[in-house]
PDB file of C-alpha atoms in Angstrom:
ATOM      1  CA  MET T  17      69.597  91.980  90.431  1.00  0.00           C
ATOM      2  CA  SER T  18      68.613  90.887  94.020  1.00  0.00           C
ATOM      3  CA  SER T  19      71.325  89.597  96.814  1.00  0.00           C
ATOM      4  CA  SER T  20      70.302  87.096  99.435  1.00  0.00           C
ATOM      5  CA  TYR T  21      70.441  86.373 102.447  1.00  0.00           C
ATOM      6  CA  ASN T  22      67.982  83.519 103.972  1.00  0.00           C
ATOM      7  CA  SER T  23      69.499  81.470 106.763  1.00  0.00           C
ATOM      8  CA  SER T  24      68.458  84.045 110.641  1.00  0.00           C
ATOM      9  CA  ALA T  25      70.337  85.949 112.793  1.00  0.00           C
ATOM     10  CA  ARG T  26      69.982  85.822 116.264  1.00  0.00           C
ATOM     11  CA  PHE T  27      70.809  89.552 117.913  1.00  0.00           C
ATOM     12  CA  ASN T  28      70.866  90.289 121.979  1.00  0.00           C
ATOM     13  CA  GLU T  29      68.767  92.871 122.334  1.00  0.00           C
ATOM     14  CA  ALA T  30      68.751  96.796 121.365  1.00  0.00           C
ATOM     15  CA  ARG T  31      68.599  99.059 124.787  1.00  0.00           C
ATOM     16  CA  ARG T  32      70.693 101.766 123.514  1.00  0.00           C
ATOM     17  CA  VAL T  33      70.027 103.886 120.921  1.00  0.00           C
ATOM     18  CA  ALA T  34      71.772 108.546 119.553  1.00  0.00           C
ATOM     19  CA  ILE T  35      70.151 110.787 117.397  1.00  0.00           C
ATOM     20  CA  PHE T  36      72.073 112.756 116.034  1.00  0.00           C
ATOM     21  CA  GLY T  37      71.176 116.405 114.820  1.00  0.00           C
ATOM     22  CA  GLY T  38      74.020 119.097 113.849  1.00  0.00           C
ATOM     23  CA  THR T  39      76.450 116.297 111.679  1.00  0.00           C
ATOM     24  CA  HIS T  40      76.521 119.667 109.177  1.00  0.00           C
ATOM     25  CA  GLY T  41      75.683 122.881 111.029  1.00  0.00           C
ATOM     26  CA  ASN T  42      73.820 124.288 108.433  1.00  0.00           C
ATOM     27  CA  GLU T  43      71.344 121.314 108.135  1.00  0.00           C
ATOM     28  CA  MET T  44      68.678 123.000 109.876  1.00  0.00           C
ATOM     29  CA  SER T  45      66.076 119.939 110.791  1.00  0.00           C
ATOM     30  CA  GLY T  46      68.176 117.582 112.440  1.00  0.00           C
ATOM     31  CA  VAL T  47      69.138 120.691 114.949  1.00  0.00           C
ATOM     32  CA  THR T  48      65.546 121.706 115.321  1.00  0.00           C
ATOM     33  CA  LEU T  49      64.540 118.234 116.238  1.00  0.00           C
ATOM     34  CA  VAL T  50      67.280 117.470 118.526  1.00  0.00           C
ATOM     35  CA  ASN T  51      66.805 120.069 120.550  1.00  0.00           C
ATOM     36  CA  LEU T  52      63.286 119.872 120.268  1.00  0.00           C
ATOM     37  CA  TRP T  53      64.403 116.519 121.338  1.00  0.00           C
ATOM     38  CA  MET T  54      66.379 117.601 124.500  1.00  0.00           C
ATOM     39  CA  LYS T  55      63.879 119.958 126.031  1.00  0.00           C
ATOM     40  CA  ASN T  56      61.337 117.553 126.123  1.00  0.00           C
ATOM     41  CA  GLY T  57      62.685 113.648 124.930  1.00  0.00           C
ATOM     42  CA  ALA T  58      59.119 111.979 125.856  1.00  0.00           C
ATOM     43  CA  GLU T  59      58.210 111.509 122.776  1.00  0.00           C
ATOM     44  CA  ILE T  60      61.459 109.578 121.737  1.00  0.00           C
ATOM     45  CA  GLN T  61      61.676 107.313 124.916  1.00  0.00           C
ATOM     46  CA  ARG T  62      60.185 103.858 124.349  1.00  0.00           C
ATOM     47  CA  LYS T  63      60.253 101.171 128.243  1.00  0.00           C
ATOM     48  CA  THR T  64      63.373  99.670 126.981  1.00  0.00           C
ATOM     49  CA  VAL T  65      64.785 101.232 125.183  1.00  0.00           C
ATOM     50  CA  ASP T  66      67.637 104.178 126.217  1.00  0.00           C
ATOM     51  CA  THR T  67      67.748 107.451 123.607  1.00  0.00           C
ATOM     52  CA  LYS T  68      69.873 109.952 123.796  1.00  0.00           C
ATOM     53  CA  PRO T  69      69.068 113.331 121.662  1.00  0.00           C
ATOM     54  CA  PHE T  70      72.194 114.699 120.737  1.00  0.00           C
ATOM     55  CA  ILE T  71      73.861 118.440 118.619  1.00  0.00           C
ATOM     56  CA  THR T  72      76.774 116.584 117.112  1.00  0.00           C
ATOM     57  CA  ASN T  73      79.000 120.136 116.134  1.00  0.00           C
ATOM     58  CA  PRO T  74      78.129 122.856 118.095  1.00  0.00           C
ATOM     59  CA  ARG T  75      80.573 125.122 116.533  1.00  0.00           C
ATOM     60  CA  ALA T  76      79.237 125.019 113.465  1.00  0.00           C
ATOM     61  CA  VAL T  77      75.698 125.281 114.987  1.00  0.00           C
ATOM     62  CA  GLU T  78      76.675 128.313 116.346  1.00  0.00           C
ATOM     63  CA  LYS T  79      78.695 129.663 113.184  1.00  0.00           C
ATOM     64  CA  CYS T  80      74.612 128.017 110.852  1.00  0.00           C
ATOM     65  CA  ALA T  81      78.153 126.673 108.798  1.00  0.00           C
ATOM     66  CA  ARG T  82      79.095 123.079 107.776  1.00  0.00           C
ATOM     67  CA  TYR T  83      82.023 123.061 110.222  1.00  0.00           C
ATOM     68  CA  VAL T  84      85.088 125.085 111.318  1.00  0.00           C
ATOM     69  CA  ASP T  85      88.423 123.839 110.072  1.00  0.00           C
ATOM     70  CA  THR T  86      86.870 120.216 108.265  1.00  0.00           C
ATOM     71  CA  ASP T  87      83.737 117.757 107.293  1.00  0.00           C
ATOM     72  CA  LEU T  88      83.125 115.978 110.910  1.00  0.00           C
ATOM     73  CA  ASN T  89      80.624 113.681 108.468  1.00  0.00           C
ATOM     74  CA  ARG T  90      84.937 112.644 107.885  1.00  0.00           C
ATOM     75  CA  ALA T  91      85.831 111.996 110.217  1.00  0.00           C
ATOM     76  CA  PHE T  92      85.561 108.760 112.243  1.00  0.00           C
ATOM     77  CA  THR T  93      88.430 107.497 110.411  1.00  0.00           C
ATOM     78  CA  PRO T  94      91.093 105.605 112.350  1.00  0.00           C
ATOM     79  CA  GLU T  95      93.832 107.717 111.685  1.00  0.00           C
ATOM     80  CA  ASN T  96      91.293 111.048 113.301  1.00  0.00           C
ATOM     81  CA  LEU T  97      89.923 108.536 116.207  1.00  0.00           C
ATOM     82  CA  SER T  98      93.596 107.055 117.276  1.00  0.00           C
ATOM     83  CA  ALA T  99      95.377 110.948 116.884  1.00  0.00           C
ATOM     84  CA  SER T 100      96.572 113.135 119.354  1.00  0.00           C
ATOM     85  CA  GLY T 101      97.200 116.758 119.833  1.00  0.00           C
ATOM     86  CA  GLY T 102      94.601 117.120 121.590  1.00  0.00           C
ATOM     87  CA  LYS T 103      93.044 120.785 120.848  1.00  0.00           C
ATOM     88  CA  GLU T 104      96.270 121.430 118.206  1.00  0.00           C
ATOM     89  CA  LEU T 105      93.913 118.868 116.102  1.00  0.00           C
ATOM     90  CA  PRO T 106      91.222 120.159 113.689  1.00  0.00           C
ATOM     91  CA  TYR T 107      88.227 121.416 115.326  1.00  0.00           C
ATOM     92  CA  GLU T 108      85.516 118.223 113.533  1.00  0.00           C
ATOM     93  CA  VAL T 109      88.724 115.140 115.189  1.00  0.00           C
ATOM     94  CA  GLN T 110      88.693 116.717 118.199  1.00  0.00           C
ATOM     95  CA  ARG T 111      84.792 116.286 117.741  1.00  0.00           C
ATOM     96  CA  ALA T 112      85.263 112.906 116.686  1.00  0.00           C
ATOM     97  CA  GLN T 113      87.005 112.092 119.723  1.00  0.00           C
ATOM     98  CA  GLU T 114      84.503 113.204 121.778  1.00  0.00           C
ATOM     99  CA  ILE T 115      81.953 111.481 119.755  1.00  0.00           C
ATOM    100  CA  ASN T 116      83.985 108.028 120.427  1.00  0.00           C
ATOM    101  CA  ARG T 117      84.665 107.717 123.577  1.00  0.00           C
ATOM    102  CA  LEU T 118      80.319 108.830 124.215  1.00  0.00           C
ATOM    103  CA  PHE T 119      78.699 106.383 122.002  1.00  0.00           C
ATOM    104  CA  GLY T 120      81.786 103.775 121.171  1.00  0.00           C
ATOM    105  CA  PRO T 121      84.310 102.997 121.058  1.00  0.00           C
ATOM    106  CA  LYS T 122      84.088 102.653 116.830  1.00  0.00           C
ATOM    107  CA  GLY T 123      83.626  98.482 116.992  1.00  0.00           C
ATOM    108  CA  SER T 124      83.398  98.120 119.892  1.00  0.00           C
ATOM    109  CA  PRO T 125      80.723  95.871 122.212  1.00  0.00           C
ATOM    110  CA  GLU T 126      80.807  98.756 124.724  1.00  0.00           C
ATOM    111  CA  ALA T 127      79.108 101.339 121.249  1.00  0.00           C
ATOM    112  CA  TYR T 128      75.524 102.494 121.177  1.00  0.00           C
ATOM    113  CA  ASP T 129      73.354  99.984 119.199  1.00  0.00           C
ATOM    114  CA  VAL T 130      71.692 102.456 117.183  1.00  0.00           C
ATOM    115  CA  ILE T 131      72.763 106.182 116.254  1.00  0.00           C
ATOM    116  CA  PHE T 132      70.313 108.316 113.715  1.00  0.00           C
ATOM    117  CA  ASP T 133      71.483 110.945 111.966  1.00  0.00           C
ATOM    118  CA  LEU T 134      70.377 113.197 111.402  1.00  0.00           C
ATOM    119  CA  HIS T 135      70.672 115.419 107.739  1.00  0.00           C
ATOM    120  CA  ASN T 136      69.505 117.997 104.674  1.00  0.00           C
ATOM    121  CA  THR T 137      70.311 118.109 101.327  1.00  0.00           C
ATOM    122  CA  THR T 138      69.776 120.675  98.318  1.00  0.00           C
ATOM    123  CA  SER T 139      69.329 118.522  95.574  1.00  0.00           C
ATOM    124  CA  ASN T 140      66.462 117.500  94.808  1.00  0.00           C
ATOM    125  CA  MET T 141      66.031 113.378  97.149  1.00  0.00           C
ATOM    126  CA  GLY T 142      63.849 113.641  98.766  1.00  0.00           C
ATOM    127  CA  CYS T 143      63.199 111.532 102.031  1.00  0.00           C
ATOM    128  CA  THR T 144      66.375 108.423 102.202  1.00  0.00           C
ATOM    129  CA  LEU T 145      67.326 106.041 104.548  1.00  0.00           C
ATOM    130  CA  ILE T 146      71.599 105.842 103.954  1.00  0.00           C
ATOM    131  CA  LEU T 147      72.275 102.065 104.033  1.00  0.00           C
ATOM    132  CA  GLU T 148      76.346 101.401 104.310  1.00  0.00           C
ATOM    133  CA  ASN T 149      76.529  97.299 104.653  1.00  0.00           C
ATOM    134  CA  SER T 150      74.497  95.428 102.747  1.00  0.00           C
ATOM    135  CA  LYS T 151      74.235  92.501 105.458  1.00  0.00           C
ATOM    136  CA  ASP T 152      73.430  94.432 107.827  1.00  0.00           C
ATOM    137  CA  HIS T 153      70.005  92.554 108.330  1.00  0.00           C
ATOM    138  CA  PHE T 154      69.184  94.750 111.444  1.00  0.00           C
ATOM    139  CA  ASN T 155      69.100  97.558 109.547  1.00  0.00           C
ATOM    140  CA  LEU T 156      67.352  96.642 106.213  1.00  0.00           C
ATOM    141  CA  GLN T 157      64.455  95.180 108.999  1.00  0.00           C
ATOM    142  CA  MET T 158      64.600  98.783 110.146  1.00  0.00           C
ATOM    143  CA  MET T 159      64.428 100.560 106.867  1.00  0.00           C
ATOM    144  CA  ASN T 160      62.006  97.904 105.331  1.00  0.00           C
ATOM    145  CA  TYR T 161      59.549  99.402 108.910  1.00  0.00           C
ATOM    146  CA  ILE T 162      60.335 103.268 108.345  1.00  0.00           C
ATOM    147  CA  LYS T 163      59.199 102.843 104.343  1.00  0.00           C
ATOM    148  CA  LYS T 164      55.979 100.346 105.340  1.00  0.00           C
ATOM    149  CA  SER T 165      55.232 103.250 108.430  1.00  0.00           C
ATOM    150  CA  MET T 166      55.578 106.748 105.483  1.00  0.00           C
ATOM    151  CA  ALA T 167      53.656 105.234 102.786  1.00  0.00           C
ATOM    152  CA  PRO T 168      52.108 106.425 100.644  1.00  0.00           C
ATOM    153  CA  ALA T 169      55.022 108.771 101.332  1.00  0.00           C
ATOM    154  CA  SER T 170      57.989 107.732  99.072  1.00  0.00           C
ATOM    155  CA  CYS T 171      60.643 107.058 101.548  1.00  0.00           C
ATOM    156  CA  LEU T 172      64.312 105.534  99.168  1.00  0.00           C
ATOM    157  CA  VAL T 173      67.110 103.713 100.609  1.00  0.00           C
ATOM    158  CA  LEU T 174      71.101 104.642  98.993  1.00  0.00           C
ATOM    159  CA  LEU T 175      73.792 101.306  99.635  1.00  0.00           C
ATOM    160  CA  ASN T 176      76.659 103.454 100.019  1.00  0.00           C
ATOM    161  CA  GLU T 177      78.829 100.322 100.221  1.00  0.00           C
ATOM    162  CA  HIS T 178      81.088 101.108  97.416  1.00  0.00           C
ATOM    163  CA  PRO T 179      84.811 100.453  98.590  1.00  0.00           C
ATOM    164  CA  LEU T 180      86.239 104.121  97.407  1.00  0.00           C
ATOM    165  CA  LEU T 181      83.491 106.180  97.860  1.00  0.00           C
ATOM    166  CA  LYS T 182      82.652 105.498 101.804  1.00  0.00           C
ATOM    167  CA  TYR T 183      82.330 108.017 103.893  1.00  0.00           C
ATOM    168  CA  SER T 184      83.570 107.654 107.649  1.00  0.00           C
ATOM    169  CA  THR T 185      80.367 108.986 109.661  1.00  0.00           C
ATOM    170  CA  SER T 186      79.220 110.090 112.354  1.00  0.00           C
ATOM    171  CA  ARG T 187      77.029 107.488 112.286  1.00  0.00           C
ATOM    172  CA  SER T 188      79.454 104.464 112.157  1.00  0.00           C
ATOM    173  CA  VAL T 189      79.878 104.516 115.424  1.00  0.00           C
ATOM    174  CA  ALA T 190      77.028 102.624 116.245  1.00  0.00           C
ATOM    175  CA  LYS T 191      76.559  98.875 116.255  1.00  0.00           C
ATOM    176  CA  HIS T 192      73.879  97.361 115.087  1.00  0.00           C
ATOM    177  CA  PRO T 193      71.298  94.365 116.832  1.00  0.00           C
ATOM    178  CA  VAL T 194      67.883  93.843 117.269  1.00  0.00           C
ATOM    179  CA  GLY T 195      65.227  93.841 119.708  1.00  0.00           C
ATOM    180  CA  MET T 196      62.533  92.722 117.575  1.00  0.00           C
ATOM    181  CA  GLU T 197      61.359  90.020 115.764  1.00  0.00           C
ATOM    182  CA  PHE T 198      60.441  90.407 112.119  1.00  0.00           C
ATOM    183  CA  PRO T 199      59.765  87.761 109.124  1.00  0.00           C
ATOM    184  CA  SER T 200      62.668  88.155 106.185  1.00  0.00           C
ATOM    185  CA  CYS T 201      62.120  90.544 104.088  1.00  0.00           C
ATOM    186  CA  THR T 202      62.881  92.937 100.416  1.00  0.00           C
ATOM    187  CA  VAL T 203      64.266  96.156 100.613  1.00  0.00           C
ATOM    188  CA  GLU T 204      64.534  98.362  97.795  1.00  0.00           C
ATOM    189  CA  VAL T 205      68.503  99.921  97.515  1.00  0.00           C
ATOM    190  CA  PHE T 206      70.056 102.727  95.016  1.00  0.00           C
ATOM    191  CA  ARG T 207      74.066 100.712  95.358  1.00  0.00           C
ATOM    192  CA  VAL T 208      76.179 104.000  94.325  1.00  0.00           C
ATOM    193  CA  SER T 209      78.095 103.192  90.905  1.00  0.00           C
ATOM    194  CA  GLU T 210      80.016 106.514  90.537  1.00  0.00           C
ATOM    195  CA  ARG T 211      81.095 110.001  91.806  1.00  0.00           C
ATOM    196  CA  VAL T 212      80.422 112.313  88.733  1.00  0.00           C
ATOM    197  CA  ASP T 213      82.679 115.127  89.049  1.00  0.00           C
ATOM    198  CA  TYR T 214      81.524 118.230  87.064  1.00  0.00           C
ATOM    199  CA  PRO T 215      83.881 118.929  83.586  1.00  0.00           C
ATOM    200  CA  ARG T 216      86.786 121.098  84.557  1.00  0.00           C
ATOM    201  CA  ASP T 217      89.535 122.885  82.382  1.00  0.00           C
ATOM    202  CA  ALA T 218      92.917 121.784  82.562  1.00  0.00           C
ATOM    203  CA  ASN T 219      93.679 124.204  86.083  1.00  0.00           C
ATOM    204  CA  GLY T 220      90.278 123.171  87.008  1.00  0.00           C
ATOM    205  CA  ASN T 221      87.835 125.548  86.721  1.00  0.00           C
ATOM    206  CA  ILE T 222      84.146 124.163  86.123  1.00  0.00           C
ATOM    207  CA  ILE T 223      83.195 124.696  82.281  1.00  0.00           C
ATOM    208  CA  ALA T 224      79.785 123.413  82.870  1.00  0.00           C
ATOM    209  CA  MET T 225      76.843 122.850  85.045  1.00  0.00           C
ATOM    210  CA  VAL T 226      73.756 119.953  85.416  1.00  0.00           C
ATOM    211  CA  HIS T 227      71.692 119.948  82.521  1.00  0.00           C
ATOM    212  CA  PRO T 228      68.403 121.709  82.314  1.00  0.00           C
ATOM    213  CA  ASN T 229      66.894 118.211  82.218  1.00  0.00           C
ATOM    214  CA  LEU T 230      68.464 116.708  84.481  1.00  0.00           C
ATOM    215  CA  GLN T 231      69.075 119.222  87.439  1.00  0.00           C
ATOM    216  CA  ASP T 232      66.615 118.297  89.857  1.00  0.00           C
ATOM    217  CA  CYS T 233      65.408 114.693  88.836  1.00  0.00           C
ATOM    218  CA  ASP T 234      67.159 112.744  91.332  1.00  0.00           C
ATOM    219  CA  TRP T 235      65.597 109.152  91.102  1.00  0.00           C
ATOM    220  CA  GLU T 236      65.061 109.009  87.468  1.00  0.00           C
ATOM    221  CA  PRO T 237      67.218 106.839  85.362  1.00  0.00           C
ATOM    222  CA  LEU T 238      70.171 107.781  82.723  1.00  0.00           C
ATOM    223  CA  ASN T 239      70.268 106.666  79.751  1.00  0.00           C
ATOM    224  CA  PRO T 240      73.736 107.232  77.823  1.00  0.00           C
ATOM    225  CA  GLY T 241      72.824 109.217  75.198  1.00  0.00           C
ATOM    226  CA  ASP T 242      70.401 111.570  77.405  1.00  0.00           C
ATOM    227  CA  PRO T 243      71.653 115.222  78.557  1.00  0.00           C
ATOM    228  CA  MET T 244      73.981 115.142  81.588  1.00  0.00           C
ATOM    229  CA  PHE T 245      76.420 118.398  81.469  1.00  0.00           C
ATOM    230  CA  GLN T 246      75.479 121.584  80.021  1.00  0.00           C
ATOM    231  CA  THR T 247      78.836 123.440  78.985  1.00  0.00           C
ATOM    232  CA  PHE T 248      79.302 127.375  79.580  1.00  0.00           C
ATOM    233  CA  ASP T 249      79.109 128.640  76.119  1.00  0.00           C
ATOM    234  CA  GLY T 250      75.949 125.758  75.763  1.00  0.00           C
ATOM    235  CA  LYS T 251      77.135 122.295  74.389  1.00  0.00           C
ATOM    236  CA  THR T 252      75.604 119.388  75.855  1.00  0.00           C
ATOM    237  CA  ILE T 253      77.458 117.351  77.407  1.00  0.00           C
ATOM    238  CA  PRO T 254      75.943 113.058  76.981  1.00  0.00           C
ATOM    239  CA  TYR T 255      75.689 110.613  79.730  1.00  0.00           C
ATOM    240  CA  GLN T 256      78.482 107.717  77.514  1.00  0.00           C
ATOM    241  CA  GLY T 257      78.061 104.485  80.695  1.00  0.00           C
ATOM    242  CA  THR T 258      76.775 101.337  79.541  1.00  0.00           C
ATOM    243  CA  GLY T 259      73.731 101.320  80.661  1.00  0.00           C
ATOM    244  CA  THR T 260      71.012 103.355  82.563  1.00  0.00           C
ATOM    245  CA  VAL T 261      71.434 104.121  86.439  1.00  0.00           C
ATOM    246  CA  TYR T 262      69.818 106.425  88.143  1.00  0.00           C
ATOM    247  CA  PRO T 263      71.331 110.525  89.534  1.00  0.00           C
ATOM    248  CA  THR T 264      71.374 111.086  93.018  1.00  0.00           C
ATOM    249  CA  PHE T 265      72.784 114.238  95.569  1.00  0.00           C
ATOM    250  CA  ILE T 266      72.747 115.991  91.832  1.00  0.00           C
ATOM    251  CA  ASN T 267      74.298 119.600  92.308  1.00  0.00           C
ATOM    252  CA  GLU T 268      73.913 119.280  96.647  1.00  0.00           C
ATOM    253  CA  ALA T 269      75.808 122.385  96.991  1.00  0.00           C
ATOM    254  CA  ALA T 270      78.113 121.033 100.103  1.00  0.00           C
ATOM    255  CA  TYR T 271      79.744 118.906  97.436  1.00  0.00           C
ATOM    256  CA  TYR T 272      81.432 121.102  95.852  1.00  0.00           C
ATOM    257  CA  GLU T 273      84.177 121.609  97.621  1.00  0.00           C
ATOM    258  CA  LYS T 274      84.296 117.928  96.778  1.00  0.00           C
ATOM    259  CA  GLN T 275      84.176 118.149  93.163  1.00  0.00           C
ATOM    260  CA  GLN T 276      81.089 115.777  93.086  1.00  0.00           C
ATOM    261  CA  ALA T 277      78.129 116.570  90.245  1.00  0.00           C
ATOM    262  CA  PHE T 278      76.325 113.857  91.472  1.00  0.00           C
ATOM    263  CA  VAL T 279      76.868 109.708  92.417  1.00  0.00           C
ATOM    264  CA  THR T 280      74.717 107.217  89.909  1.00  0.00           C
ATOM    265  CA  THR T 281      73.751 104.490  91.704  1.00  0.00           C
ATOM    266  CA  ARG T 282      71.761 100.927  90.527  1.00  0.00           C
ATOM    267  CA  ARG T 283      68.548  99.579  91.377  1.00  0.00           C
ATOM    268  CA  GLU T 284      68.686  96.272  93.046  1.00  0.00           C
ATOM    269  CA  THR T 285      67.200  94.233  95.215  1.00  0.00           C
ATOM    270  CA  LEU T 286      68.179  92.925  98.941  1.00  0.00           C
ATOM    271  CA  VAL T 287      65.960  90.303 100.988  1.00  0.00           C
ATOM    272  CA  ALA T 288      67.030  90.715 104.372  1.00  0.00           C
ATOM    273  CA  SER T 289      66.627  87.274 106.943  1.00  0.00           C
ATOM    274  CA  ALA T 290      64.382  86.686 109.796  1.00  0.00           C
ATOM    275  CA  ILE T 291      66.140  88.041 112.667  1.00  0.00           C
ATOM    276  CA  ARG T 292      64.815  87.423 116.144  1.00  0.00           C
ATOM    277  CA  LYS T 293      65.771  88.135 120.111  1.00  0.00           C
ATOM    278  CA  ALA T 294      68.849  86.359 121.332  1.00  0.00           C
TER     279      ALA T 294
END
């Protein structure tokens, strides 16, 4: 499937960029890189761009825990950002409000132009870029550039534009204007389709695991009838959807609490129009 946006777009220059690490305090790649760049940021600075490395959840980093009270990467809702209560609020809600003050306000002209939020996963996804808006030509162009820069290494794009599966992420504080010129391009993405939970009994207890044939097979096709789960007494539960899907976040440990075994995606191609300076 192809989605096309043909008209050229004009944007103001992107001047301020933030790089977040430690949104989840036990995901150490981003923490390590941000700490490195906070000590010596020469590697990430450019003449016309101010780049700020930032530890988003320092208390969780200290504990090497995903979060302290609640998931910071789901905390940037309008309700949380406008909540009163000060120090009585959950720590991550307080932190979301502080980040919104520093890098936002969310949805305002004053917000940072770009936020890169660095994460790790326990699933077998490999390097993955996450896109939240298929009409965001800046991000499409940037992802096309990153993918080409990393070639021949694989770097896939997860499009999380599902209306029921949207997350109020820390990176959502930023806006996305651009200060470079790019021709039109195409970007292959995997659009989020459905969240799939583990099979459970009437009491909510998990009664099956990801089938061995599916484990570690992120981004590989799952066809109707293919093994999907295996019950603890050895029975196979097949996939019963209507067409081929591409699962990812398979058996992500941090998502047990979110009642998610994996998400299904469908492959499509987006076309971004040419963009240039205003």
